Short mmCIF file of C-alpha atoms and ligand atoms in Angstrom, two decimals:
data_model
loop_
_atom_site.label_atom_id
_atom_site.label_comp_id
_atom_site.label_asym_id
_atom_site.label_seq_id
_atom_site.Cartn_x
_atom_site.Cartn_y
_atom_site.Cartn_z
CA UNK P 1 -2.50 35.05 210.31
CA UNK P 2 -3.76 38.37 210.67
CA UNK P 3 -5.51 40.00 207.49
CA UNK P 4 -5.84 43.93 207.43
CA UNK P 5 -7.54 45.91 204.51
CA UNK P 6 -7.14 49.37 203.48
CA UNK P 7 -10.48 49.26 201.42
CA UNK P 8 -12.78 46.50 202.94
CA UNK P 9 -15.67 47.00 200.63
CA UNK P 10 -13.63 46.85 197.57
CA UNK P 11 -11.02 44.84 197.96
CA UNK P 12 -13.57 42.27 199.22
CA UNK P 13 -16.69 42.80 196.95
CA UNK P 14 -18.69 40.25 194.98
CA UNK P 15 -17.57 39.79 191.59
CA UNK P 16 -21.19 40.48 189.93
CA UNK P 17 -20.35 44.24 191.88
CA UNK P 18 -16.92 44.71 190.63
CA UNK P 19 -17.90 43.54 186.96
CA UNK P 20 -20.84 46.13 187.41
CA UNK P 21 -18.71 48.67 188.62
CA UNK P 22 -15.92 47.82 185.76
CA UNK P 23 -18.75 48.06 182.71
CA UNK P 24 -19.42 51.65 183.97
CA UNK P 25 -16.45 52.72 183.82
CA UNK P 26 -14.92 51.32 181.13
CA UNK P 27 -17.50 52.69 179.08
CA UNK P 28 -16.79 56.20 180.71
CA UNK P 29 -13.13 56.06 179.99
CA UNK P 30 -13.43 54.80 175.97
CA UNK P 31 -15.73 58.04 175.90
CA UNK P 32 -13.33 60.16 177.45
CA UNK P 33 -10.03 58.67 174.84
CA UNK P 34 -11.98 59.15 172.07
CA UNK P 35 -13.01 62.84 173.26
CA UNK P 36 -9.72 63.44 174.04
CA UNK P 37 -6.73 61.47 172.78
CA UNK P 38 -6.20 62.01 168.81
CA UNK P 39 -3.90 58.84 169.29
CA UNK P 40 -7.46 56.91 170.14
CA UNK P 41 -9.79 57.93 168.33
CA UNK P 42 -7.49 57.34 164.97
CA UNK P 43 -6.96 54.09 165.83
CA UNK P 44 -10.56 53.47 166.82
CA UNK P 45 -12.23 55.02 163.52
CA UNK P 46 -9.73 52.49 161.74
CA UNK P 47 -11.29 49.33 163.10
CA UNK P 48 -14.79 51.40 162.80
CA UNK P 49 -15.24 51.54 166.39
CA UNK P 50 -17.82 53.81 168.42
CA UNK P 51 -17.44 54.45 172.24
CA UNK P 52 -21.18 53.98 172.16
CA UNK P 53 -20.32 49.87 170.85
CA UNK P 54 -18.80 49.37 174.20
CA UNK P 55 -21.81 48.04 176.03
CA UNK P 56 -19.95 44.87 177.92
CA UNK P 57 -17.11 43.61 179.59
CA UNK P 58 -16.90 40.80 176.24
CA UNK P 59 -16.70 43.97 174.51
CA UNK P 60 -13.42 44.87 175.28
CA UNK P 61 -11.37 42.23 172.93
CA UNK P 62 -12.59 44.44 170.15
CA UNK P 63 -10.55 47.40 171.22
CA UNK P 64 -7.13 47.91 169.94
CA UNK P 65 -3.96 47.13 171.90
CA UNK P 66 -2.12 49.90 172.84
CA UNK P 67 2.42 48.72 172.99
CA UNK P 68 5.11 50.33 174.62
CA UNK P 69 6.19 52.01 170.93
CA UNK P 70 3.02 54.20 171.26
CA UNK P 71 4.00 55.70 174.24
CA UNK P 72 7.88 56.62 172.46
CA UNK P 73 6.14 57.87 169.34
CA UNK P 74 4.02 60.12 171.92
CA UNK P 75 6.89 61.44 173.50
CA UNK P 76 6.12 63.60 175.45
CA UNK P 77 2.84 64.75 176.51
CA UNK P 78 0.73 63.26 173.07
CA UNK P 79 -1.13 60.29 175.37
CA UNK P 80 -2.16 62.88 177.95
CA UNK P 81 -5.74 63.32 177.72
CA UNK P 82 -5.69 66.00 180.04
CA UNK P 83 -4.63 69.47 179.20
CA UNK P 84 -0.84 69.75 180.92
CA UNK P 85 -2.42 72.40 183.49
CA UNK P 86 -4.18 69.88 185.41
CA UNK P 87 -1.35 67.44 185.46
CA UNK P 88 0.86 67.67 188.85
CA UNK P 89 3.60 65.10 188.45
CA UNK P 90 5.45 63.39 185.88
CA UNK P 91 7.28 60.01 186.09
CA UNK P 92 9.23 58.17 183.10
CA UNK P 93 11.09 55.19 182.83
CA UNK P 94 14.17 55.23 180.55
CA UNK P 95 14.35 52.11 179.71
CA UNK P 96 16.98 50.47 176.90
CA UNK P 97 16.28 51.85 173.77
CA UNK P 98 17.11 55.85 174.26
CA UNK P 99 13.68 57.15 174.38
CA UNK P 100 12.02 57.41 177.49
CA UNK P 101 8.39 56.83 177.90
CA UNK P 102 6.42 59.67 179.96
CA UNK P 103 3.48 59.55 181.98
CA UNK P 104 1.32 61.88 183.87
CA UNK P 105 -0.88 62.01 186.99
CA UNK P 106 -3.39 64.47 187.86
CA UNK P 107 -3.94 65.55 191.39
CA UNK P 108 -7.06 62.69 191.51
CA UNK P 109 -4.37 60.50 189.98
CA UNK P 110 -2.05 61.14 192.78
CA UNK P 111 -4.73 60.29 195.47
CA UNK P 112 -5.84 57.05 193.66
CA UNK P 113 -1.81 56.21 193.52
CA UNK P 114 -1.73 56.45 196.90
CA UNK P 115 -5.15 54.36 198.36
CA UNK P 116 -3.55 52.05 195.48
CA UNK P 117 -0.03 51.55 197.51
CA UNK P 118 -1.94 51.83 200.95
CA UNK P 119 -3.49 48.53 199.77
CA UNK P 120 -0.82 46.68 198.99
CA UNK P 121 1.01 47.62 201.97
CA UNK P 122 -1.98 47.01 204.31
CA UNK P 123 -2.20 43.50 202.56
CA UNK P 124 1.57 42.40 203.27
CA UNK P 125 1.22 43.74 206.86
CA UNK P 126 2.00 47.39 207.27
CA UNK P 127 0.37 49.43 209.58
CA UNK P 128 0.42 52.97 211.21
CA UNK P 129 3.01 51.53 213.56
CA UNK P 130 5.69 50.70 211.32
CA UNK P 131 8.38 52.75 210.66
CA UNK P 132 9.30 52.24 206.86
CA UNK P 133 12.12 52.30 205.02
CA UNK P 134 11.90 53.41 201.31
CA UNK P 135 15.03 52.64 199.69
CA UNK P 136 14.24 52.67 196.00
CA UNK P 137 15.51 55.53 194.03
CA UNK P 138 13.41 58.80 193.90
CA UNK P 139 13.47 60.09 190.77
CA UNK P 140 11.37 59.62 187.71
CA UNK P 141 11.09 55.91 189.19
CA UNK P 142 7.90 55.35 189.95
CA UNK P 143 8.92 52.87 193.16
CA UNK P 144 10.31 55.47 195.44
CA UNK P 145 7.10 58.15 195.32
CA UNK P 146 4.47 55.58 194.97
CA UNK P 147 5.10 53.64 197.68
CA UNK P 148 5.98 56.65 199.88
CA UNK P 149 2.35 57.89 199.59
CA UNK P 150 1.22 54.77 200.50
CA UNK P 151 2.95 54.01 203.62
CA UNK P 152 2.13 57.71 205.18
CA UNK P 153 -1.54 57.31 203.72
CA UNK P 154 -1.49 54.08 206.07
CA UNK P 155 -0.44 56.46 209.05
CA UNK P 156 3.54 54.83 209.00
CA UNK P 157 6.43 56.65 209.51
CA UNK P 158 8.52 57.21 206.44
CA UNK P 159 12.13 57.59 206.36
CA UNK P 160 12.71 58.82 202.82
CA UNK P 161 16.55 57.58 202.28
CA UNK P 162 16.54 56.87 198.75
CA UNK P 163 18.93 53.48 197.03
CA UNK P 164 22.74 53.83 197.49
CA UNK P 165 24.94 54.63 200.32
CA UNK P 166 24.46 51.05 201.61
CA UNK P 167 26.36 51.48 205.05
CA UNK P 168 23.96 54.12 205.92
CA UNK P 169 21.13 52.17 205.08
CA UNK P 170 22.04 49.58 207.73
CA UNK P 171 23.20 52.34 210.36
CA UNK P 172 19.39 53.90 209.72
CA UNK P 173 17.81 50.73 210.60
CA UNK P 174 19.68 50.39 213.84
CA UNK P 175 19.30 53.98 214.46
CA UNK P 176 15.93 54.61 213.29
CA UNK P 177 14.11 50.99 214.66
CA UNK P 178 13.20 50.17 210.53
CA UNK P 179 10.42 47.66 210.78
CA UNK P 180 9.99 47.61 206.90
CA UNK P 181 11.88 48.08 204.12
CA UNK P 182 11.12 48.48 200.49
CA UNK P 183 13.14 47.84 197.55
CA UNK P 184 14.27 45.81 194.92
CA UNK P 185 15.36 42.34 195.57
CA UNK P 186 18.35 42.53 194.54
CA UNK P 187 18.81 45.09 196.44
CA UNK P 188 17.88 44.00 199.97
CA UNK P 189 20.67 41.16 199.01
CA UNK P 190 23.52 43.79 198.84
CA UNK P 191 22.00 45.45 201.99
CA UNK P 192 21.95 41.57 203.59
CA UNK P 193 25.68 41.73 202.06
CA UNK P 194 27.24 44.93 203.79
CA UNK P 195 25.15 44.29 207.10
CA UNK P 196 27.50 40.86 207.54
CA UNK P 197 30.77 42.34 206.41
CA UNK P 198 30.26 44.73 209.43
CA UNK P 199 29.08 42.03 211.29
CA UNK P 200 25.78 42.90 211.82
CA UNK P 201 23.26 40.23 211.28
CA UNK P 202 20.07 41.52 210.05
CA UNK P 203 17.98 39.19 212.17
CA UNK P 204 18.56 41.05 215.26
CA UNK P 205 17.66 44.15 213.91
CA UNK P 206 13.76 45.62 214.32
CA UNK P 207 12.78 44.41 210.57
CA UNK P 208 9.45 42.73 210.41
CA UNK P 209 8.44 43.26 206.71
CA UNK P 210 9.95 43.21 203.22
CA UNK P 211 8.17 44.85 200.31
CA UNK P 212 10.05 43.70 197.06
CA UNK P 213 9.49 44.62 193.78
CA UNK P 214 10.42 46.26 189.95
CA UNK P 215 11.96 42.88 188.93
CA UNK P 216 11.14 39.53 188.66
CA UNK P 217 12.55 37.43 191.72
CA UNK P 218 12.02 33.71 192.31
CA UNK P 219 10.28 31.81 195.06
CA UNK P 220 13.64 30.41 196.04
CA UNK P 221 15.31 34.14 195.87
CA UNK P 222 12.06 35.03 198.20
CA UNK P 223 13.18 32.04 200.99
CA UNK P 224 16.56 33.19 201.23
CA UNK P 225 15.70 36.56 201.84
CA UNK P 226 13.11 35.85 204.71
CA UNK P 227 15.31 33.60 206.06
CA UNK P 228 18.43 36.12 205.54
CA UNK P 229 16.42 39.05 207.38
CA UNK P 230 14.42 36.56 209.36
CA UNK P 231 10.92 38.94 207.85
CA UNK P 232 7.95 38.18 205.94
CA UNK P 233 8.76 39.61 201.91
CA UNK P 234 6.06 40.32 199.50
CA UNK P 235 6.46 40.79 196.05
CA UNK P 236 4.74 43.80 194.51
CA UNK P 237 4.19 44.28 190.97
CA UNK P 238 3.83 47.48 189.00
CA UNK P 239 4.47 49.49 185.83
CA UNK P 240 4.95 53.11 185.36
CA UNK P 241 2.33 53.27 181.94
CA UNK P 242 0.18 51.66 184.03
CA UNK P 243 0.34 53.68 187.34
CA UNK P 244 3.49 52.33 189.09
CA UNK P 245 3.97 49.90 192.23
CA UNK P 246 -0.04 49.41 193.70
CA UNK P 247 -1.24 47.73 190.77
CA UNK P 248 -0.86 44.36 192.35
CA UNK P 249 0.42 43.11 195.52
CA UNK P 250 0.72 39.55 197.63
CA UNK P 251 -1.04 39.77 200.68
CA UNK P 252 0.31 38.07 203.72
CA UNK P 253 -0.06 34.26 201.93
CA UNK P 254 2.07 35.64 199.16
CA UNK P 255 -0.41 33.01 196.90
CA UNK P 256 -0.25 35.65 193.95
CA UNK P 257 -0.89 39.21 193.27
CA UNK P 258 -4.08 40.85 194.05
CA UNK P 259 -4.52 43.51 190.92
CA UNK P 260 -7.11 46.44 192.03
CA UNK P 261 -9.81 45.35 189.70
CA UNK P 262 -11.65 48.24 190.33
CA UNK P 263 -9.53 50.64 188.88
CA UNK P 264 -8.28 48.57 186.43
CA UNK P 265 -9.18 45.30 183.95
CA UNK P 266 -6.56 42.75 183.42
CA UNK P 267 -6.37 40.24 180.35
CA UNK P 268 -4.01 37.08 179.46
CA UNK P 269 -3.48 37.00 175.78
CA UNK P 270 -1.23 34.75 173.56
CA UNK P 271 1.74 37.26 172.71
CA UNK P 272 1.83 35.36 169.32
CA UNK P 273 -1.34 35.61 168.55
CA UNK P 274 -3.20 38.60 170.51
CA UNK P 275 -5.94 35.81 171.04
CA UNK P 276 -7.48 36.77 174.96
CA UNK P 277 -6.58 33.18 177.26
CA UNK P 278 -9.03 31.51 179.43
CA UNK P 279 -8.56 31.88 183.19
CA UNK P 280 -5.60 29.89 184.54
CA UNK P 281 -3.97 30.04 181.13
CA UNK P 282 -0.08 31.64 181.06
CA UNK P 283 0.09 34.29 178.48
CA UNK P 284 1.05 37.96 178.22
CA UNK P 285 -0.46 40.23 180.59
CA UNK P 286 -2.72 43.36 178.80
CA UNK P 287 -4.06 45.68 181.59
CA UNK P 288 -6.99 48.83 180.74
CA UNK P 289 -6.67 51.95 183.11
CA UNK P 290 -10.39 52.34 184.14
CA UNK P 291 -10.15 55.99 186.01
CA UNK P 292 -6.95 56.92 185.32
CA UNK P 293 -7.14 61.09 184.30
CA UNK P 294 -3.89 61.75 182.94
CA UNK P 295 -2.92 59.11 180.78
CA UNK P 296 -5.34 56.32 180.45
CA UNK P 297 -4.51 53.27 178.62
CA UNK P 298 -6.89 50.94 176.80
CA UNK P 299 -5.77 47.13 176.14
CA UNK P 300 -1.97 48.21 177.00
CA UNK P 301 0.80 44.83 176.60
CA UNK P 302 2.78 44.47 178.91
CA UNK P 303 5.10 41.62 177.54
CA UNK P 304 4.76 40.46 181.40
CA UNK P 305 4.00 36.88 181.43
CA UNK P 306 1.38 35.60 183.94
CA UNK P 307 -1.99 33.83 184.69
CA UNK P 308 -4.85 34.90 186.59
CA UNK P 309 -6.41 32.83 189.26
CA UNK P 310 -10.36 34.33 190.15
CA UNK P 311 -10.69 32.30 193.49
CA UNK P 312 -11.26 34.13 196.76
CA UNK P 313 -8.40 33.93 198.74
CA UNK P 314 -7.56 33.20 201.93
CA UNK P 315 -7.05 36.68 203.02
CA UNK P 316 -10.67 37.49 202.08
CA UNK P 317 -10.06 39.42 199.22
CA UNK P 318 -11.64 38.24 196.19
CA UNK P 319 -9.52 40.50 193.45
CA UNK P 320 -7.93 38.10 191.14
CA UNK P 321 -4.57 37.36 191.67
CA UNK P 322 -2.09 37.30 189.19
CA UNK P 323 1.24 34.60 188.97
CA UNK P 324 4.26 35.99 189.94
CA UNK P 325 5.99 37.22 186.98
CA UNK P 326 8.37 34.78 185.84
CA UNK P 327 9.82 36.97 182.83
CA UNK P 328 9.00 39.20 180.03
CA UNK P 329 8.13 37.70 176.72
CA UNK P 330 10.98 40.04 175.67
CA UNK P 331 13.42 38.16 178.05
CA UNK P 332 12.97 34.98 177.08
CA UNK P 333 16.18 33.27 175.09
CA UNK P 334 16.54 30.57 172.80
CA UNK P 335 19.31 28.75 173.18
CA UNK P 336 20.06 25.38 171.22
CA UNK P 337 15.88 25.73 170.52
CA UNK P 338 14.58 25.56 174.26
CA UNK P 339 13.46 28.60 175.75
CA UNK P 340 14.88 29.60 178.56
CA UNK P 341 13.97 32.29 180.81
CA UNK P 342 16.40 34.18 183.09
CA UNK P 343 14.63 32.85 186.63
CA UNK P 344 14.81 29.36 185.68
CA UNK P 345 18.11 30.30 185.91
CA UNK P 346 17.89 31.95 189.11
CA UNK P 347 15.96 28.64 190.39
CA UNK P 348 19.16 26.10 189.38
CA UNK P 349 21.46 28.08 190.86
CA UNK P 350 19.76 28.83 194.11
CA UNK P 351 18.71 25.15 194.78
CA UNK P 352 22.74 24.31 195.16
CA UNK P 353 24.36 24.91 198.44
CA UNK P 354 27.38 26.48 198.01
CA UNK P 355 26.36 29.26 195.27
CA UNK P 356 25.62 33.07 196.39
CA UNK P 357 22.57 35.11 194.91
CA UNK P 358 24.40 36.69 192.61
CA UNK P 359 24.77 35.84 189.16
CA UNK P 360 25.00 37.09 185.36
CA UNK P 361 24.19 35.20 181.79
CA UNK P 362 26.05 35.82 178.70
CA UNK P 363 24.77 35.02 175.09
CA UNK P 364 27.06 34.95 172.60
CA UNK P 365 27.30 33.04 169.29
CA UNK P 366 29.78 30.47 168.51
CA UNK P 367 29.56 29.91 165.40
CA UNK P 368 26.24 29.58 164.03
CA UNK P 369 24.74 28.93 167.46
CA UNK P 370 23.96 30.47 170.44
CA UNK P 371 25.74 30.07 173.30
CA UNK P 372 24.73 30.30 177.11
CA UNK P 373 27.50 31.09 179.90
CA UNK P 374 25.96 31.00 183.62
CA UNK P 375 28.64 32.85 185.83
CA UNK P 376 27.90 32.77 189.35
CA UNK P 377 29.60 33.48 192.98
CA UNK P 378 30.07 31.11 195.20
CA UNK P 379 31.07 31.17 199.03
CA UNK P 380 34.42 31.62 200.02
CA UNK P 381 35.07 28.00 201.06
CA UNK P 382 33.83 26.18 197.69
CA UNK P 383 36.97 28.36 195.73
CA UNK P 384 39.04 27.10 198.23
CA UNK P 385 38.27 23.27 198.33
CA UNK P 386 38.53 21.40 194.79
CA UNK P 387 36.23 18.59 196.09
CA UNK P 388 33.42 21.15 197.43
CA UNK P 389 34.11 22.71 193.95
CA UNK P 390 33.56 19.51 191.87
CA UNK P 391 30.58 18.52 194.13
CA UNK P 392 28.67 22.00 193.21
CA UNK P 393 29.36 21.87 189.96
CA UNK P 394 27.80 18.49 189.79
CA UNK P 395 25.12 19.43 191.47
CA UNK P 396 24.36 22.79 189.45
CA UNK P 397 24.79 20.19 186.06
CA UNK P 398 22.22 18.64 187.39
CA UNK P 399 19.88 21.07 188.29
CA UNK P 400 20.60 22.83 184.88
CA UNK P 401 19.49 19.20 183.65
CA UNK P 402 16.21 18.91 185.35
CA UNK P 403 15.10 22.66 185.02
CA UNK P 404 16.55 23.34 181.65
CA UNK P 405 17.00 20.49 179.90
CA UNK P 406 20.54 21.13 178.87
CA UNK P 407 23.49 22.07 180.64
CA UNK P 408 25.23 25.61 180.05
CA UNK P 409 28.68 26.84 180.86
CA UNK P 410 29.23 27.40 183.72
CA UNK P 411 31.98 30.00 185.56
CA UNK P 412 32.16 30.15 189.13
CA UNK P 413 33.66 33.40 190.65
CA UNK P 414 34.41 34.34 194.34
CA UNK P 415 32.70 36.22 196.13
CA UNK P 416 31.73 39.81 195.27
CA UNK P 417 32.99 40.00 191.75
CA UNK P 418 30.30 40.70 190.03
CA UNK P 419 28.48 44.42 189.91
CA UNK P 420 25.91 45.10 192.24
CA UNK P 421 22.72 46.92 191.86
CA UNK P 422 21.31 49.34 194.34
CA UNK P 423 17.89 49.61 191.70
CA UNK P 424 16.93 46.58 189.22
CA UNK P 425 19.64 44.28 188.67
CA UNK P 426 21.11 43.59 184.97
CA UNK P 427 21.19 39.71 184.47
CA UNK P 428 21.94 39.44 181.13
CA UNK P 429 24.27 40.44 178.50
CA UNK P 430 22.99 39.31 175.45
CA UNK P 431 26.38 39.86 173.08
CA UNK P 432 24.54 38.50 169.97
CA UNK P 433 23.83 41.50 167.82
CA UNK P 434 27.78 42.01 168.30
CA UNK P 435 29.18 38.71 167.44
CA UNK P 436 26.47 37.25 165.10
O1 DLL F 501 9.11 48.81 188.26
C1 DLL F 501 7.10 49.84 189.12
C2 DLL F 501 7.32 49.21 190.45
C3 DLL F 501 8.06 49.86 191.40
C4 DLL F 501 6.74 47.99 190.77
C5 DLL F 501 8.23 49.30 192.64
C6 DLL F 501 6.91 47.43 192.02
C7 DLL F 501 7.66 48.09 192.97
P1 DLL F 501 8.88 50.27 185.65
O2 DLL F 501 10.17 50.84 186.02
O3 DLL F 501 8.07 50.96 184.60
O4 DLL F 501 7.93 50.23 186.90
O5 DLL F 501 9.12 48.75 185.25
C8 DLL F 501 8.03 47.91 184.94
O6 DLL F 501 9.32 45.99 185.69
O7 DLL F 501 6.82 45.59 183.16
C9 DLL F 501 8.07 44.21 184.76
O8 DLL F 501 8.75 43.73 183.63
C10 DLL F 501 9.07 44.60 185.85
N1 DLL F 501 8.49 44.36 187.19
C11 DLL F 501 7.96 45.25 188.04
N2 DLL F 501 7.59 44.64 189.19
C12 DLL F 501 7.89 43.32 189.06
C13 DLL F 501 7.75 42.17 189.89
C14 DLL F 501 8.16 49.55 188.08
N3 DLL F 501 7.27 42.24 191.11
C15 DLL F 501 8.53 46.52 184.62
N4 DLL F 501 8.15 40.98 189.37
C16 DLL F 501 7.38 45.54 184.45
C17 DLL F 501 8.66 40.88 188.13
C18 DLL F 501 8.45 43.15 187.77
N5 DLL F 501 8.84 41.94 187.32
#
């Protein structure tokens, strides 16, 4: 397979060079949030912390955790430790809760953002020859902008389009010879969608690469989609506190997510507990900024659930990889005591022929108890036949049974009932704090 690298000497560097090179500026960075973030330096004079204690990478589990919350009660500009003069762009994420949280990039910001994305994209296979299509929403979305500067700071061709309008989306990759596109998963799937009713079939087209991303997607979702488009999709992991899409991406042997380790340190903790997990260990991922001008964050949670794997890889690179994220420690349900996460899901109902990639949960209570309802489509033929009907359904029990360890209801719809996404898909409607 053929490995390209945006940043050789980085991207491939010892780990006694990286660590060295993350000590520095970690230390640099709790110097300049204590300086110049009131929000720090509170919260560091209440566990009697000095900048100057900060001598070691071991040094970092005494630092405070910085949460989501912190960022609301900032709203807007209270994290910044820049003065707003020097900041060029803003980005926000709006989230469920009403407030949105802000962030902030200076013009040094903007450049790292970009090498950042060039990375990723160089590691899943782009280069100055592709023409890419960027069809995540631009807007205060971090997906759309990031990986825009990315792909021209490779030398590609970008063809700005933006979600929505899916029709056009398929005429531009005839029209325009698309060899990449990039958006959400769920996404691409409607795209796959409209292409057939028109009855185009995606394989023919010029698309090479997928770049997927902004939601968690299974291995089995990731199959159908290469096989769908007949490209090679990598999943891309990001988060606007944090910086946005380029702080981790697969590389072509989409083994896990390389995190750029130079510009930032990445911990597994137990959510429970806050206690920092040993390598290989699944746990909540907690990510430090270590250059990061506008907003830097120290120990930030993500409630992303992961596990880190240090081994080179194949590729060459040596920066850790990260799991694919499975879930947020915020998704998980508990239904009849056995947590369940919405990709297990995704898994059952993907492993049975006969069922489309398009599906929605609903917890309720009955009663005293929670309840789980699977609804998914299935293809045209299974409604029609009550024997290719029974058989799925057997087969989904089943795979409910081995994955989950109980069976949920299950609804089976046609085809195209339920509401597509053109940005990150809504899976479940949790109808609890209504009925309970
Ligand atoms: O989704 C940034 C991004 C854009 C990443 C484009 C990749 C590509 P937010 O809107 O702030 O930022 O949402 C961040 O989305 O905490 C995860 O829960 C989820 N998420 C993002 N990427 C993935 C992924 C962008 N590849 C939140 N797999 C994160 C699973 C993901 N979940």
């Amino acid at each position: 397979m053929k490995v390209k690298y945006f940043n050789k000497k980085l991207e491939c560097a010892e780990r006694n060079t990286l660590e060295k090179l993350q000590i520095d500026r970690l230390k640099l960075i709790i110097h300049r949030v204590y300086e110049n973030v009131p929000f720090y330096r509170k919260k560091f004079k209440q566990l009697g912390i000095k900048p100057e204690d900060i001598k070691d990478l071991k040094d970092l589990k005494k630092l405070p955790f910085t949460v989501k919350d912190d960022l609301r009660k900032s709203f807007p500009y209270k994290l910044f430790a820049t003065p707003l003069k020097n900041v060029v762009r803003i980005h926000a994420s709006s989230g469920t809760t009403g407030i949105p949280t802000v962030v902030g990039y200076t013009k040094k910001d903007i450049t790292l953002w970009s090498e950042l994305t060039a990375r990723v994209l160089k590691a899943g296979g782009l280069s100055c020859n592709d023409i890419v299509q960027i069809s995540f929403g631009y807007g205060l979305f971090t997906g759309a902008f990031g990986m825009h500067y990315g792909a021209e700071r490779i030398g590609a061709t970008v063809i700005p389009i933006s979600t929505g309008n899916t029709l056009r989306q398929i005429s531009t990759i005839q029209n325009f010879g698309t060899t990449a596109l990039i958006c959400t998963p769920s996404y691409a799937l409607q795209i796959y969608d409209t292409a057939k009713e028109h009855g185009i079939d995606p394989r023919e087209t010029s698309l090479k690469l997928g770049f997927f991303g902004a939601e968690p997607w299974t291995e089995t979702m990731r199959k159908e989609i290469e096989e769908k488009f007949g490209i090679l999709a990598t999943d891309n992991y990001g988060l606007s506190e944090i910086i946005g899409p380029g702080f981790s991406g697969e590389c072509v042997y989409k083994n896990g997510l390389h995190i750029a380790e130079d510009h930032f340190i990445p911990e597994i903790i137990n959510p429970e507990t806050g206690e920092v997990l040993e390598p290989g260990q699944r746990g909540e991922l907690v990510i430090t900024t270590l250059t990061k001008e506008a907003i830097p964050l120290i120990r930030y949670r993500t409630r992303d659930l992961t596990k880190l794997n240090y081994e080179k890889c194949e590729c060459g690179r040596t920066l850790v990889r990260m799991e694919k994220v499975k879930g947020r420690s915020d998704d998980m349900l508990i239904i009849k005591g056995v947590n369940v996460f919405p990709t297990q899901i995704e898994t059952a109902l993907l492993s049975v022929k006969g069922t489309l990639p398009y599906y929605l949960i609903i917890v309720d209570k009955k009663g005293r108890l929670d309840s789980l309802e699977v609804q998914t489509e299935v293809e045209r033929e299974v409604i029609f036949s009550e024997e290719a009907k029974k058989t799925l359904l057997i087969n989904l029990k089943n795979e409910f049974l081995k994955i989950l360890g109980f069976v949920p209801d299950i609804t089976i719809l046609p085809p195209n009932t339920l509401k597509r996404s053109e940005g990150k898909a809504v899976r479940v409607i949790d109808k609890r704090q209504f009925n309970g």
